[in-house]
Amino acid sequence: MLDDFEDRRVTLDEAEIYLRIGGEGPPLLLLHGYPQTHLVWHAVALVLAREFTLVMPDLRGYGQSRGPAPDPEHRNYAKRAMARDMVALMDSLGHERFLLAGHDRGGRVGYRLCLDHPGRVARFAALDIIPTLDTWEEMDADKALGTYHWPFLAVPAPVPERLIGADPDFYIRHLLDRWAGRSDALDPRAVAAYVEQFHRPSVLSATCEDYRAGATLDRAHDREDRDAGRRLDCPVLVIWGRGYAASKAASPAEAWRRWADEVQEVALDCGHFVAEEEPQACAAALGGFLRGSL
Amino acid sequence: MFEGFELSMIDTGEAVIRTRHGGSGPPLLLLHGNPQTHVIWHKIAPRLAQDFTVVATDLRGYGDSSKPPTTPDHMPYSKRAMARDQIEVMRQLGHERFFVAGHDRGGRCAYRMALDHPERVLKLAVLDIVPTGETFRRADMAFGLGYWHWFFLAQPFDLPERLIGADPDYYCLRGRRHLFDPEALEDYLRCFRNPETIHAICEDYRAAATVDFALDEADRGARRIACPVLALWGRGNELDRWYDVPAIWRDWADDVRGRALDCGHYLPEEAPDETYAEFHAFFTS
C-alpha cells in the first residue's frame, strides 16, 4: 500500500518518526488516529498527491515510529509533545508553513500544533473529532457508554495494556468494526497492519498513554488556551461521519467555532473512518478546502 | 467462617440461590456486591446472629448461585429480578417481612426491593451507593474516569467477557486483595473464574445502564422508599467526594440517616466493628 510513496525514518530529539512521503505541490501533513497508522491515508493519498506533497508519518509510539518510555505525568504522550515531533519533522523537510489534516488522535495533535505553533499551519482539517476539552465536558452517561474507551484506555497502567494485550486481535478488530459505518469499509491489508502493531508491548503502552494524556495534560492544555483566549489562527474544516454515534449528537462545527473564527463543515454518510470509508468524497472535501491556500 | 450457620441452595423458581443462614431474632437479609459473594459478611454475621436471624445470600449470577439465561433487554439481571429471588428465599425461610442491608450491587438490589415490595422491607441499609439513576443522571468526566468499569462492563456482549475472561485472576479485585481475609478472597476468586459468573456480572452492569436506570427514572419523584434508610459509605471514596450522599437518599425516602466510615469501599470487611455497630443500632432501634 502507498507503494508510490517513499518511506523514510527521521530521528528527532525525543522520537524516531517513520513516514511516507510523495506527491507534488504545497506540503500537506496527514496525521492518523487510534488504533491505526499512516495507512489510513492509502486511498485519499492517490487523489491528493496530484496537487500536494503528502507527508504521512506514524505518530510517536504508533506503527513503525518509536517514542519515549511513558512517564508518570504522561507528558511524553501529550499532544503537545506529539505536535513538537511533527513541527520538527516538517522543519527537517524544509517546510516552514504547511497544510494539515488529522483524523482522530491525529486531529488532536493537529489542533494542538496549530495552538502551540501559530503561523505554521495555513489551513487545518479535523476529521471526525471535536477538541478534547469539549469532549470531556460533554461527557454524560450516554457518551461514557458510547466512548467507554476514553476512560478505559486512561485507566492507570497496566490495566488496559493487560486486558487488550490478552487478545489484541479481537480487541482491535472489534473496535474497528464498531466505529466503521460498514464492516467491510476498511481495506483488509490496512486492518492487518493496524492489528499487528498491537502485538508489540511498546505500542500497547504508548497508545494507552495517548489516552491517559488525553484525560489529564491535553485537557489542561486546552483549558489554559481557552482561559487565555488563544484560538487557532487558521481556517478549519471539520469532516465528520454521520454514522459514528459518539460524534453525531450535534454539529461538530459548533464545537470548533469555540476554537476558531472560520469553520466549515462537511458531513459524510459513513462511520468514523471518513478517509477510508469515503475516500473520494473525503479527498474532494480536503482538496477543495486546501487548494490554493498555500 | 460462619460457624453455626447453615448453608442451603434455595430454588426460587427463577434461580438457585446459595444461602447462609443462622442466629435468632428478627430476620435480616444481607446482600453483597461485585465481584464478591455473601462471604463479605463473615466478620459481622456471627455477631449479628446473636440478635437477628441472619440470611446472607449470593445474588443471582454471582458466587455459587445459578446464572439464569440472559436476554437482549438484560431483564434477568435487573435489580428488580434479583430482588424477586431474595424475597422468595426469605419467604421459603419463613420471613414475610424483614430487614435488608446491601453493599454495592447488593445495595442496588436492596433499594429496588424496598421500592417494589414496601410491604416486605421493614428497614433498609445501603452501603457505599446512591441510586443507580442518580449516578447516571449526574455522570460526567470524573464519574466516567472514576467508575470506568460501569461503562466497560456494560459494553455489548462479548467485549468485556472476552477481555476479562482471558485472565480472570488478573482482573478480579486487583490491587485490593490485601483488604480481604484469604479464605474470603479464595471464595471470590473461585467464583469469578467461572465464565458464566463473568457474563452475569457484565449483564448486571448492562441492566444498570438500561433497565435499572429507566426504572429509577420512572420512580424518581413518584415512588418513595417507605421504610427507614441507613446510608453508610467510605470516607474519601469517590461517593464521598462526588455526592452529598444523605441528601440524595432524602430525595428517595423520608427517614434517612447515615455517615461516612473510616474505610474504603469494602465496609463490612475493612471496618467490621463500625459497620456492625451501625447495623445493630439501626436495626434494633
Coordinates of C-alpha atoms in Angstrom, one line a residue:
Chain A
M1 CA 0.0 0.0 0.0
L2 CA 1.1 3.5 -0.8
D3 CA 3.8 1.8 -3.0
D4 CA 4.5 5.0 -4.9
F5 CA 5.4 6.9 -1.8
E6 CA 9.0 6.9 -0.4
D7 CA 9.5 5.7 3.1
R8 CA 11.8 7.5 5.5
R9 CA 12.8 7.4 9.1
V10 CA 13.7 10.7 10.8
T11 CA 15.4 10.8 14.2
L12 CA 14.2 13.6 16.3
D13 CA 15.2 14.7 19.9
E14 CA 12.5 12.6 21.6
A15 CA 11.3 10.2 18.9
E16 CA 12.1 8.4 15.8
I17 CA 9.4 9.0 13.2
Y18 CA 8.6 6.7 10.3
L19 CA 6.9 8.4 7.4
R20 CA 5.7 8.0 3.8
I21 CA 6.2 11.0 1.5
G22 CA 5.3 11.8 -2.1
G23 CA 3.3 13.8 -4.5
E24 CA 3.7 17.3 -5.8
G25 CA 2.6 20.7 -4.6
P26 CA 2.3 22.5 -1.3
P27 CA 3.2 20.4 1.7
L28 CA 0.2 18.6 3.4
L29 CA 0.9 16.8 6.7
L30 CA -1.6 14.0 7.3
L31 CA -1.9 12.5 10.8
H32 CA -3.7 9.3 11.6
G33 CA -5.5 8.3 14.8
Y34 CA -6.2 5.3 17.1
P35 CA -5.7 2.4 16.7
Q36 CA -4.2 3.0 13.3
T37 CA -1.1 4.1 11.3
H38 CA -0.3 6.3 8.4
L39 CA -2.1 3.7 6.2
V40 CA -5.4 5.4 6.9
W41 CA -4.4 7.7 4.0
H42 CA -3.8 4.9 1.5
A43 CA -6.9 5.8 -0.6
V44 CA -7.1 9.6 -0.3
A45 CA -3.4 9.9 -0.9
L46 CA -3.8 8.6 -4.5
V47 CA -6.0 11.7 -5.2
L48 CA -4.3 14.3 -3.1
A49 CA -0.8 13.5 -4.3
R50 CA -1.7 15.1 -7.7
E51 CA -1.7 18.5 -6.1
F52 CA 0.0 18.3 -2.7
T53 CA 3.3 17.0 -1.3
L54 CA 2.0 14.5 1.2
V55 CA 3.8 13.8 4.5
M56 CA 2.3 10.8 6.2
P57 CA 4.0 9.9 9.5
D58 CA 3.2 7.4 12.2
L59 CA 2.7 9.3 15.4
R60 CA 5.3 8.6 18.1
G61 CA 4.6 5.2 19.7
Y62 CA 2.3 4.1 16.9
G63 CA 3.1 1.9 13.9
Q64 CA 6.8 2.0 13.0
S65 CA 7.6 5.2 14.8
R66 CA 9.2 5.0 18.2
G67 CA 8.5 7.2 21.2
P68 CA 10.0 7.7 24.6
A69 CA 9.1 5.5 27.6
P70 CA 5.9 6.5 29.4
D71 CA 6.3 9.0 32.3
P72 CA 4.1 9.4 35.3
E73 CA 2.7 12.7 34.2
H74 CA 2.0 11.4 30.6
R75 CA 4.0 14.4 29.2
N76 CA 5.7 12.0 26.7
Y77 CA 2.3 11.2 25.0
A78 CA 0.7 14.6 25.4
K79 CA -0.5 16.1 22.1
R80 CA 1.9 18.9 22.9
A81 CA 4.9 16.5 22.6
M82 CA 3.5 14.7 19.6
A83 CA 2.9 18.1 17.9
R84 CA 6.6 19.0 18.6
D85 CA 7.6 15.9 16.7
M86 CA 5.5 17.0 13.8
V87 CA 6.9 20.5 13.7
A88 CA 10.5 19.1 13.9
L89 CA 9.6 16.7 11.2
M90 CA 8.3 19.5 8.9
D91 CA 11.4 21.6 9.8
S92 CA 13.6 18.7 8.7
L93 CA 11.8 18.5 5.4
G94 CA 12.2 22.3 5.0
H95 CA 8.5 23.2 5.3
E96 CA 8.1 26.3 7.4
R97 CA 4.4 26.7 6.5
F98 CA 2.2 23.8 5.6
L99 CA -1.3 22.4 5.4
L100 CA -2.5 19.9 8.0
A101 CA -5.3 17.3 8.2
G102 CA -5.7 15.0 11.2
H103 CA -8.0 12.1 12.0
D104 CA -9.0 11.1 15.5
R105 CA -5.9 11.3 17.8
G106 CA -4.0 12.8 14.8
G107 CA -6.6 15.6 14.7
R108 CA -5.9 16.3 18.4
V109 CA -2.2 16.5 17.6
G110 CA -3.1 18.8 14.7
Y111 CA -5.1 21.4 16.6
R112 CA -2.5 21.3 19.4
L113 CA 0.1 22.1 16.8
C114 CA -1.9 25.0 15.5
L115 CA -2.3 26.4 19.0
D116 CA 1.3 25.9 20.1
H117 CA 3.0 26.9 16.9
P118 CA 1.0 29.8 15.5
G119 CA 1.9 30.8 11.9
R120 CA 3.0 27.3 10.9
V121 CA -0.3 26.0 9.6
A122 CA -2.2 27.7 6.7
R123 CA -5.3 25.5 6.9
F124 CA -6.3 22.7 9.3
A125 CA -8.8 19.9 8.7
A126 CA -10.1 17.9 11.6
L127 CA -11.6 14.5 10.7
D128 CA -14.4 13.3 12.9
I129 CA -13.4 14.9 16.2
I130 CA -14.1 17.8 18.4
P131 CA -11.4 19.2 20.8
T132 CA -10.5 17.0 23.8
L133 CA -11.7 19.5 26.4
D134 CA -15.1 19.8 24.8
T135 CA -15.4 16.0 24.6
W136 CA -14.7 15.6 28.3
E137 CA -17.0 18.5 29.2
E138 CA -19.8 16.9 27.2
M139 CA -19.3 13.5 28.9
D140 CA -22.5 12.1 30.3
A141 CA -23.9 8.6 30.8
D142 CA -24.7 8.1 27.1
K143 CA -21.4 9.4 25.8
A144 CA -19.5 7.4 28.5
L145 CA -21.1 4.3 27.2
G146 CA -20.6 5.2 23.6
T147 CA -16.9 6.2 24.1
Y148 CA -16.1 4.0 27.0
H149 CA -12.6 3.6 25.6
W150 CA -11.8 7.2 26.7
P151 CA -12.0 6.3 30.4
F152 CA -10.9 2.7 29.8
L153 CA -7.7 3.4 28.0
A154 CA -6.9 6.1 30.5
V155 CA -7.0 3.6 33.5
P156 CA -3.6 3.6 35.1
A157 CA -1.1 1.1 33.7
P158 CA -1.0 -1.8 33.2
V159 CA -4.8 -2.5 33.4
P160 CA -5.9 -1.7 29.8
E161 CA -2.5 -2.9 28.5
R162 CA -3.1 -6.3 30.2
L163 CA -6.7 -6.6 29.1
I164 CA -6.1 -5.7 25.5
G165 CA -2.8 -7.5 25.4
A166 CA -4.5 -10.7 26.3
D167 CA -6.3 -10.7 22.9
P168 CA -5.2 -7.7 20.8
D169 CA -6.6 -9.1 17.5
F170 CA -10.0 -9.5 19.0
Y171 CA -10.0 -6.0 20.7
I172 CA -8.7 -4.0 17.8
R173 CA -10.9 -5.7 15.2
H174 CA -13.9 -5.3 17.5
L175 CA -13.2 -1.6 17.8
L176 CA -12.6 -1.0 14.1
D177 CA -15.9 -2.9 13.3
R178 CA -17.8 -0.8 15.8
W179 CA -16.5 2.6 14.7
A180 CA -16.8 1.8 11.0
G181 CA -20.1 2.5 9.2
R182 CA -19.8 -0.9 7.3
S183 CA -18.0 -3.9 8.4
D184 CA -16.2 -4.2 5.1
A185 CA -15.3 -0.5 5.0
L186 CA -11.6 -0.9 5.7
D187 CA -9.0 -2.5 3.4
P188 CA -8.0 -5.8 4.9
R189 CA -4.3 -5.1 4.3
A190 CA -4.6 -1.9 6.3
V191 CA -6.5 -3.6 9.1
A192 CA -3.9 -6.3 9.3
A193 CA -1.2 -3.6 9.9
Y194 CA -3.3 -1.8 12.5
V195 CA -3.9 -5.1 14.4
E196 CA -0.3 -6.3 14.0
Q197 CA 1.2 -3.2 15.8
F198 CA -0.7 -4.1 19.0
H199 CA 1.3 -7.3 19.3
R200 CA 4.2 -5.0 20.4
P201 CA 4.1 -4.0 24.1
S202 CA 5.6 -0.6 23.3
V203 CA 2.6 0.2 21.0
L204 CA 0.1 -1.0 23.6
S205 CA 1.7 1.1 26.2
A206 CA 2.2 4.3 24.0
T207 CA -1.4 4.2 22.8
C208 CA -2.8 3.9 26.3
E209 CA -0.5 6.8 27.3
D210 CA -2.0 8.8 24.5
Y211 CA -5.4 8.5 26.2
R212 CA -4.0 9.0 29.7
A213 CA -2.6 12.3 28.5
G214 CA -6.0 13.0 26.9
A215 CA -7.6 12.7 30.3
T216 CA -5.0 14.9 32.1
L217 CA -2.5 17.1 30.4
D218 CA -4.2 17.5 27.0
R219 CA -7.3 18.6 28.8
A220 CA -5.3 21.0 31.0
H221 CA -3.5 22.5 27.9
D222 CA -6.9 23.0 26.2
R223 CA -8.2 24.8 29.3
E224 CA -5.2 27.0 29.6
D225 CA -5.6 28.1 26.0
R226 CA -9.4 28.6 26.3
D227 CA -8.9 30.7 29.5
A228 CA -6.2 32.8 27.8
G229 CA -8.4 33.3 24.8
R230 CA -6.0 31.5 22.4
R231 CA -7.6 30.3 19.2
L232 CA -6.5 28.5 16.1
D233 CA -5.1 31.2 13.7
C234 CA -6.2 29.4 10.5
P235 CA -9.4 28.3 8.8
V236 CA -10.7 25.0 10.0
L237 CA -12.7 22.3 8.1
V238 CA -14.4 19.6 10.0
I239 CA -15.2 16.4 8.1
W240 CA -17.3 14.0 10.0
G241 CA -19.2 10.8 9.5
R242 CA -22.9 10.8 10.2
G243 CA -22.8 7.2 11.2
Y244 CA -20.5 7.3 14.2
A245 CA -22.8 7.5 17.2
A246 CA -20.3 9.0 19.6
S247 CA -19.8 12.2 17.5
K248 CA -23.2 12.7 15.9
A249 CA -25.0 14.3 18.8
A250 CA -24.7 17.8 17.5
S251 CA -22.8 19.5 14.7
P252 CA -19.1 19.2 15.5
A253 CA -18.6 22.6 13.7
E254 CA -20.4 24.2 16.6
A255 CA -17.7 23.0 19.0
W256 CA -14.9 24.1 16.6
R257 CA -16.4 27.6 16.4
R258 CA -15.4 27.9 20.0
W259 CA -11.8 27.5 19.0
A260 CA -11.5 29.1 15.5
D261 CA -13.0 32.1 13.7
E262 CA -13.5 30.4 10.3
V263 CA -15.1 26.9 10.4
Q264 CA -16.5 24.9 7.6
E265 CA -18.1 21.5 7.8
V266 CA -18.7 18.6 5.5
A267 CA -20.7 15.6 6.8
L268 CA -20.4 12.3 5.0
D269 CA -22.6 9.2 5.1
C270 CA -20.1 6.9 6.8
G271 CA -18.7 5.9 10.1
H272 CA -15.7 7.2 12.0
F273 CA -13.1 6.3 9.3
V274 CA -14.0 9.0 6.8
A275 CA -10.8 8.8 4.8
E276 CA -11.1 5.1 4.3
E277 CA -14.8 4.7 4.1
E278 CA -15.5 7.7 1.7
P279 CA -12.1 8.3 0.2
Q280 CA -13.4 10.2 -2.9
A281 CA -15.7 12.5 -1.0
C282 CA -13.1 13.0 1.7
A283 CA -10.3 13.8 -0.8
A284 CA -12.7 16.2 -2.6
A285 CA -13.5 18.0 0.6
L286 CA -9.9 18.2 1.6
G287 CA -8.8 19.3 -1.9
G288 CA -11.5 22.0 -2.1
F289 CA -10.6 23.4 1.3
L290 CA -6.8 23.3 1.0
R291 CA -6.4 24.1 -2.7
G292 CA -4.8 27.5 -3.4
S293 CA -4.3 28.4 0.2
L294 CA -0.5 28.0 0.3
Chain B
M1 CA -16.2 -18.8 58.8
F2 CA -19.9 -18.7 59.5
E3 CA -19.7 -21.3 62.3
G4 CA -23.1 -22.4 63.4
F5 CA -24.7 -21.2 60.2
E6 CA -26.5 -23.4 57.8
L7 CA -25.7 -23.5 54.1
S8 CA -28.7 -24.1 51.7
M9 CA -29.3 -24.0 48.0
I10 CA -32.7 -22.4 47.6
D11 CA -34.6 -22.7 44.4
T12 CA -36.7 -19.5 43.8
G13 CA -38.2 -20.7 40.5
E14 CA -36.0 -18.3 38.6
A15 CA -32.6 -19.1 40.2
V16 CA -31.0 -21.3 42.8
I17 CA -29.6 -19.1 45.5
R18 CA -26.6 -20.0 47.8
T19 CA -27.9 -19.0 51.2
R20 CA -26.1 -18.9 54.5
H21 CA -28.4 -18.6 57.5
G22 CA -28.3 -18.7 61.2
G23 CA -29.0 -16.9 64.5
S24 CA -32.2 -15.9 66.1
G25 CA -34.3 -12.8 66.3
P26 CA -35.9 -10.6 63.7
P27 CA -34.8 -11.6 60.1
L28 CA -32.0 -9.6 58.5
L29 CA -31.1 -10.2 54.8
L30 CA -27.5 -9.3 53.8
L31 CA -26.6 -8.8 50.1
H32 CA -23.1 -8.5 48.7
G33 CA -21.7 -6.6 45.7
N34 CA -19.4 -7.1 42.7
P35 CA -17.2 -9.1 42.3
Q36 CA -17.9 -10.8 45.6
T37 CA -20.2 -13.2 47.4
H38 CA -22.1 -13.4 50.7
V39 CA -18.8 -14.2 52.3
I40 CA -18.2 -10.4 52.6
W41 CA -20.3 -10.6 55.8
H42 CA -18.1 -13.2 57.5
K43 CA -16.7 -10.8 60.0
I44 CA -20.0 -9.4 61.2
A45 CA -22.6 -12.1 60.6
P46 CA -21.7 -14.1 63.7
R47 CA -22.2 -11.0 65.9
L48 CA -25.4 -10.0 64.2
A49 CA -26.7 -13.6 64.6
Q50 CA -26.8 -13.0 68.4
D51 CA -29.7 -10.6 67.9
F52 CA -31.0 -11.4 64.4
T53 CA -31.9 -14.3 62.2
V54 CA -29.2 -13.6 59.6
V55 CA -29.7 -14.6 55.9
A56 CA -26.7 -13.9 53.7
T57 CA -27.1 -14.9 50.0
D58 CA -25.2 -14.8 46.7
L59 CA -27.1 -12.7 44.2
R60 CA -28.2 -14.5 41.1
G61 CA -25.3 -14.8 38.7
Y62 CA -22.7 -14.2 41.5
G63 CA -20.9 -16.7 43.7
D64 CA -22.4 -20.2 43.8
S65 CA -25.9 -19.0 42.9
S66 CA -27.1 -20.1 39.5
K67 CA -26.8 -17.9 36.5
P68 CA -30.2 -17.6 34.7
P69 CA -30.0 -17.2 30.9
T70 CA -29.5 -13.7 29.6
T71 CA -31.8 -11.8 27.2
P72 CA -31.2 -8.8 24.9
D73 CA -33.1 -6.5 27.2
H74 CA -31.0 -7.6 30.3
M75 CA -34.2 -8.0 32.4
P76 CA -32.9 -11.2 34.0
Y77 CA -30.1 -9.2 35.7
S78 CA -32.2 -6.2 36.5
K79 CA -32.2 -5.4 40.2
R80 CA -36.0 -5.9 40.1
A81 CA -35.4 -9.6 39.0
M82 CA -32.6 -10.0 41.5
A83 CA -34.8 -8.7 44.3
R84 CA -37.5 -11.2 43.4
D85 CA -35.1 -14.0 44.1
Q86 CA -34.2 -12.7 47.5
I87 CA -37.9 -12.2 48.5
E88 CA -38.6 -15.8 47.6
V89 CA -35.6 -17.0 49.6
M90 CA -36.8 -15.1 52.6
R91 CA -40.4 -16.4 52.1
Q92 CA -39.1 -20.0 51.9
L93 CA -37.3 -19.5 55.2
G94 CA -40.5 -18.2 56.7
H95 CA -39.8 -14.5 56.7
E96 CA -42.6 -12.4 55.1
R97 CA -41.2 -9.1 56.5
F98 CA -37.6 -8.4 57.2
F99 CA -34.7 -6.0 57.4
V100 CA -32.2 -5.8 54.5
A101 CA -28.7 -4.5 54.1
G102 CA -26.9 -4.4 50.8
H103 CA -23.4 -3.4 49.8
D104 CA -22.6 -2.2 46.2
R105 CA -24.7 -4.2 43.7
G106 CA -26.5 -5.8 46.7
G107 CA -27.4 -2.3 47.9
R108 CA -29.0 -1.6 44.5
C109 CA -30.9 -4.8 44.7
A110 CA -32.0 -3.9 48.2
Y111 CA -33.3 -0.4 47.5
R112 CA -35.1 -1.7 44.4
M113 CA -36.7 -4.3 46.7
A114 CA -37.8 -1.6 49.1
L115 CA -39.4 0.3 46.2
D116 CA -41.1 -2.7 44.6
H117 CA -42.1 -4.5 47.8
P118 CA -42.7 -1.9 50.5
E119 CA -44.8 -4.4 52.5
R120 CA -41.7 -6.7 52.8
V121 CA -38.9 -4.4 53.8
L122 CA -39.0 -3.0 57.3
K123 CA -35.7 -1.2 57.3
L124 CA -33.0 -0.7 54.6
A125 CA -29.3 -0.2 54.9
V126 CA -27.3 0.8 51.8
L127 CA -23.5 0.6 51.8
D128 CA -21.4 2.9 49.5
I129 CA -24.0 3.6 46.9
V130 CA -26.6 6.2 45.8
P131 CA -29.4 5.1 43.5
T132 CA -28.2 3.9 40.0
G133 CA -30.4 6.5 38.2
E134 CA -28.9 9.3 40.3
T135 CA -25.4 8.4 39.4
F136 CA -26.2 8.1 35.7
R137 CA -28.1 11.4 35.7
R138 CA -25.0 13.1 37.2
A139 CA -22.5 11.2 35.1
D140 CA -19.6 13.4 33.9
M141 CA -15.9 13.2 33.2
A142 CA -15.0 12.5 36.9
F143 CA -17.6 9.7 37.1
G144 CA -16.6 8.2 33.7
L145 CA -13.0 8.0 34.8
G146 CA -13.6 7.0 38.4
Y147 CA -16.2 4.4 37.7
W148 CA -14.9 3.4 34.3
H149 CA -15.8 -0.2 35.0
W150 CA -19.5 0.8 34.9
F151 CA -19.1 1.7 31.2
F152 CA -16.6 -1.1 30.4
L153 CA -18.7 -3.9 31.9
A154 CA -21.8 -2.5 30.2
Q155 CA -20.3 -2.8 26.7
P156 CA -22.2 -5.1 24.3
F157 CA -21.5 -8.9 24.6
D158 CA -18.9 -10.2 24.5
L159 CA -16.2 -7.4 24.6
P160 CA -15.7 -7.3 28.4
E161 CA -16.3 -11.0 28.8
R162 CA -13.5 -11.8 26.4
L163 CA -11.0 -9.3 27.8
I164 CA -11.7 -10.2 31.5
G165 CA -12.1 -13.9 30.8
A166 CA -8.6 -14.2 29.2
D167 CA -7.2 -13.8 32.7
P168 CA -9.8 -13.5 35.4
D169 CA -7.3 -13.8 38.2
Y170 CA -5.6 -10.6 37.0
Y171 CA -8.8 -8.6 36.7
C172 CA -10.6 -9.7 39.9
L173 CA -10.0 -7.3 42.9
R174 CA -6.6 -6.4 41.5
G175 CA -4.7 -4.0 43.8
R176 CA -7.2 -4.5 46.7
R177 CA -6.6 -8.1 47.7
H178 CA -4.8 -7.2 50.9
L179 CA -8.1 -5.9 52.2
F180 CA -9.6 -9.4 52.4
D181 CA -9.3 -12.5 54.5
P182 CA -7.5 -15.1 52.4
E183 CA -10.4 -17.6 52.8
A184 CA -12.9 -15.0 51.7
L185 CA -10.7 -13.9 48.8
E186 CA -10.5 -17.5 47.6
D187 CA -14.3 -17.7 47.5
Y188 CA -14.4 -14.5 45.4
L189 CA -11.7 -15.7 43.0
R190 CA -13.0 -19.2 42.7
C191 CA -16.5 -18.0 41.7
F192 CA -15.1 -15.3 39.4
R193 CA -13.1 -17.8 37.4
N194 CA -16.4 -19.2 36.2
P195 CA -17.1 -17.7 32.7
E196 CA -20.8 -17.7 33.5
T197 CA -20.2 -15.5 36.5
I198 CA -18.2 -13.0 34.4
H199 CA -21.1 -12.9 31.9
A200 CA -23.7 -12.5 34.7
I201 CA -21.7 -9.6 36.2
C202 CA -21.5 -7.9 32.8
E203 CA -25.2 -8.4 32.4
D204 CA -25.7 -6.8 35.9
Y205 CA -24.0 -3.7 34.7
R206 CA -25.7 -3.8 31.3
A207 CA -29.0 -3.9 33.2
A208 CA -27.9 -1.0 35.3
A209 CA -27.2 1.2 32.3
T210 CA -30.6 0.4 30.7
V211 CA -33.5 -1.1 32.6
D212 CA -32.4 -0.2 36.2
F213 CA -31.7 3.4 35.1
A214 CA -35.1 3.5 33.4
L215 CA -36.9 2.1 36.4
D216 CA -35.2 4.6 38.7
E217 CA -36.1 7.5 36.4
A218 CA -39.8 6.3 36.3
D219 CA -39.9 6.2 40.1
R220 CA -37.9 9.4 40.8
G221 CA -40.2 11.9 42.5
A222 CA -43.1 9.5 42.2
R223 CA -42.5 6.4 44.3
R224 CA -40.5 6.6 47.5
I225 CA -38.9 4.2 49.9
A226 CA -41.4 3.8 52.7
C227 CA -39.1 2.4 55.4
P228 CA -36.2 4.0 57.4
V229 CA -32.9 4.1 55.5
L230 CA -29.4 3.9 56.8
A231 CA -26.7 5.0 54.4
L232 CA -23.0 4.2 55.1
W233 CA -20.1 4.9 52.9
G234 CA -16.3 5.1 52.9
R235 CA -14.8 8.4 53.8
G236 CA -12.8 9.9 51.0
N237 CA -14.2 7.4 48.5
E238 CA -15.5 8.6 45.1
L239 CA -19.0 8.6 46.5
D240 CA -17.9 10.9 49.4
R241 CA -16.1 13.2 47.0
W242 CA -18.8 13.4 44.4
Y243 CA -22.1 13.5 46.3
D244 CA -23.9 14.6 49.3
V245 CA -24.9 11.0 50.0
P246 CA -27.7 11.5 52.6
A247 CA -29.2 14.4 50.6
I248 CA -29.6 12.2 47.6
W249 CA -31.2 9.4 49.6
R250 CA -33.6 12.0 51.1
D251 CA -34.9 12.6 47.6
W252 CA -35.9 8.9 47.8
A253 CA -37.0 8.4 51.4
D254 CA -38.3 10.5 54.3
D255 CA -36.4 8.8 57.1
V256 CA -32.7 8.8 56.2
R257 CA -29.7 8.7 58.5
G258 CA -26.1 7.8 57.8
R259 CA -22.4 8.7 57.8
A260 CA -19.0 8.0 56.3
L261 CA -16.9 5.3 58.0
D262 CA -13.1 5.5 58.1
C263 CA -12.5 2.9 55.3
G264 CA -12.6 2.4 51.6
H265 CA -15.4 0.7 49.6
Y266 CA -15.5 -2.6 51.4
L267 CA -17.1 -1.5 54.6
P268 CA -18.0 -4.9 56.2
E269 CA -14.5 -6.2 55.7
E270 CA -12.5 -3.0 56.2
A271 CA -14.5 -1.6 59.1
P272 CA -16.4 -4.5 60.5
D273 CA -16.7 -3.1 64.0
E274 CA -18.2 0.2 62.9
T275 CA -20.4 -1.5 60.3
Y276 CA -21.7 -3.9 63.0
A277 CA -22.3 -1.1 65.5
E278 CA -24.2 0.9 62.9
F279 CA -26.3 -2.1 61.8
H280 CA -27.0 -3.1 65.4
A281 CA -28.1 0.4 66.4
F282 CA -30.2 0.9 63.3
F283 CA -32.0 -2.4 63.2
T284 CA -32.7 -2.7 66.9
S285 CA -33.9 0.9 67.4

